[in-house]
Amino acid sequence: MAFAVEEINSNSKLLPNLSLGYIMYDTCFNHGIGFRAAMSMASGQEEHIVLDDNCVGSPPVIGIVGDSSSTRSIAISSVLGLYRVPMVSYFATCSCLSDRQKFPSFFRTIPSDAFQVSAMIQIIKHFGWTWVGLLISDDDYGLHAAQSFQNDLSQSGDGCLAYLEILPWDYDPAEQRRIVDVMKKSTAHVVIVFAHDSNMINLIEEVVRQNVTGLQWLASEGWTAAAVLQTPRLMPYLGGTLGIAIRRGEIPGLREFLLQTRPNIHHDNRYGNSAVNQFWEFTFQCRFAPPPAGWVEGGGALCTGQEDLETVETELLDTTDLRPEYNVYKAVYALAYALDDMLQCGPGRGPFNGHSCGSLQKLELWQLVHYLQKVNFTTSFGDQVSFDENGDVLPIYDIMNWQWLPDGRVKVQNVGDVKRSSSGGEVLKLSEDRIFWNFEPKKPPQSVCSNSCPPGTHMVRKKGEPECCFDCIPCSEGKISNKTNSMECTSCPEDFWSSPQRDHCVPKRTEFLSYHEPLGICLTTASLLGTFICAVVLGIFIHHRSTPIVRANNSELTFQLLLSLKLCFLCSLLFIGRPRLWTCQLRHAAFGISFVLCVSCILVKTIVVLAVFKASKPGGEASLKWFGATQQRGTVFILTSIQAAICTAWLVSASPAPHKNTQYHNDKIVYECVVGSTVGFAVLLGYIGLLAILSFLIAFLARNLPDSFNEAKLITFSMLIFCAVWVAFVPAYISSPGKHADAVEVFAILASSFGLLGALFGPKCYIIVLRPERNTKKAIMGRRVSK
């Protein structure tokens, strides 16, 4: 501060023709002393100072630089604020001091703890530390920092507190042991400490006694630069500490100014100028004479006051790491620039009532507060200094790392910085390759309550524990999570299903009765085989069309029956393959019409058998007249047309259509043809069943006719097979899902078709091919007669 005042006084451009003075007080870390000193300065009760003949009296106090403590700053500024006395602190960081209602004239050149807390959260977020412990000092600095940290951490959702402990000010072994026990038992490997070096000394001694290693310390600016803790003895425990540090600055000329320091050897009371004198005695191991009353002779040479400071090693001359000192420098300049701006005001252009300006002769401190609020300048180091609406400086912090070098030395290395961006957020820059980690391997530690949930799982909070403690539950079938730490699983789209790892959706497998699967191949082979057999039988009958066994009982109906059976075999192919609209519409229509044509032919053949037998009796010739070839063709046509009309009405009203069914299986799509109208399908089957039952009953009644006229036994047996197959089909079809329903229907078609083909044409082909001697009219007509 003294250097800054002297530099300003020698600057012809800043406050020309005006000299600044200062009075220094040592608060002795005592709230009462600091408060009384501030009141004494502000009230003008200080002793009169005589600079020259023209400057005698109580000097005007334009502002206070200090205090270094948040608690003392709160006490002092809450009172001085009533009188609008400007107060610029270089070290008080409590966020509570940003309250302009309570502290209207308080400013500071150090960022508030609110920003420091945000910087801490940015660091733990950067390294993925979600489970941390928090230690605080028992004062406004620590308590407000804890409150701000908890609120910001909760709002950001970037982590949780494993524990929160308050460090005692005094030496309290029991409390220190309890706190260290909490740290040892916790699973949190990162410890954040908002405290002062005096709080940390006793705690670290207890850490050493209990040999607690494996902790990553995050230090607030209150103890980041604590040289008393940066010793080789403590590095096994504190090595790798990351700390928030006040922005380092350079002050040109400060070293030369410090070299001019000289003690006051002519003062009556040596301790009236004790700061310099005590420093001088300690540095040069000498003493001033005469000793004061009560002084215990300690030996050593007498101090002359002319000793050379450059010949000794002292921290006083180390100007390479100016941090709080740099803030003091900026605080003095802020007051000077504010006063200069006020004095530069032109008459009639002032910011106050009536466009008036402030003056040095009638200085109103609230006017200086106005200009201090608007101050904006750049230091020789290149840092811009201005205050926001709360009196806080533009925030920036350095990130420091305590490095334990191989030779045992300790080095505090700058590894990055954090500052507020133009958009208002925090910007963290870290050079991770320069960070020393006190762990093996030399990498950042892990500090989580629960490990991250991988894709395919979602987080479920553990009951009664913080939100960072959770279980990872696999997603259920059909749901996925494709990112880490998902809160819930999302359902796959309708045509997709979850992968085995539940981390992405895959298209559902499709299922239908395919030509490429064994079941489809077998049914296709059977269908083609039946068609081929029908063609062979038709060829045999055509080749032997003039033989009695073919000509008997209307060979035209026989050929129609073979063609209809061939269609029955072929229509089963429409049930195999991916369902499409035309196959769905055609399959049931072709099936219904083909089987009605087939059963109609059988029904007419049965009726013909009865008519022929009746015509063979005396007076029965008229029965064939009413049921000749034309009537037979007409009957088959009419019966088939009725089925065609049923199919047409069904297709027009509620046509069958392909459908993706996901009800049978969650992980696959079953392609099937929905019947559209259950009534239409039931009428179609019912009509076939009606004709089949009618054919069966008529054939059953004609079963005992003479063999000369009788196909009735064969028809009865074929219809019995037909009806048995389709009676069994209905429950099997209803209970079979998906492609199995199509397979059941194809099987029923093939079974009934083979049954009709074998029962009706098997015996005849046997006679035609293997027993041609029985294929004569005499043999056919004479069997019953001979018997």
Coordinates of C-alpha atoms in Angstrom, one line a residue, residues 42 48 60 94 129 163 310 332 343 350 369 372 383 394 454 476 495 498 504 525 547 563 569 585 724 749 752:
A42 CA -13.7 7.6 9.9
H48 CA -3.1 15.8 14.1
P60 CA -9.8 13.7 5.3
C94 CA -17.6 -13.9 1.8
W129 CA -15.7 -36.2 -9.0
Y163 CA -19.9 -35.2 4.7
E310 CA 20.4 -7.8 -0.5
V332 CA -5.3 1.7 -3.6
L343 CA -11.9 15.9 -9.5
G350 CA -21.7 16.5 -12.8
V369 CA -18.7 5.8 -3.8
L372 CA -15.7 4.1 -7.3
D383 CA -5.4 -6.8 -15.8
L394 CA -14.2 -9.0 -12.5
P454 CA -23.3 -48.0 -18.6
S476 CA -36.4 -54.2 -19.5
D495 CA -41.1 -52.2 -35.4
S498 CA -33.9 -53.8 -27.8
H504 CA -29.7 -49.6 -29.0
T525 CA -43.2 -80.2 -51.6
T547 CA -62.7 -98.0 -70.5
L563 CA -59.1 -80.5 -61.9
F569 CA -53.4 -78.5 -54.0
Q585 CA -57.4 -61.7 -50.8
A724 CA -62.7 -85.3 -39.8
I749 CA -56.0 -78.4 -47.3
S752 CA -58.3 -83.3 -47.1

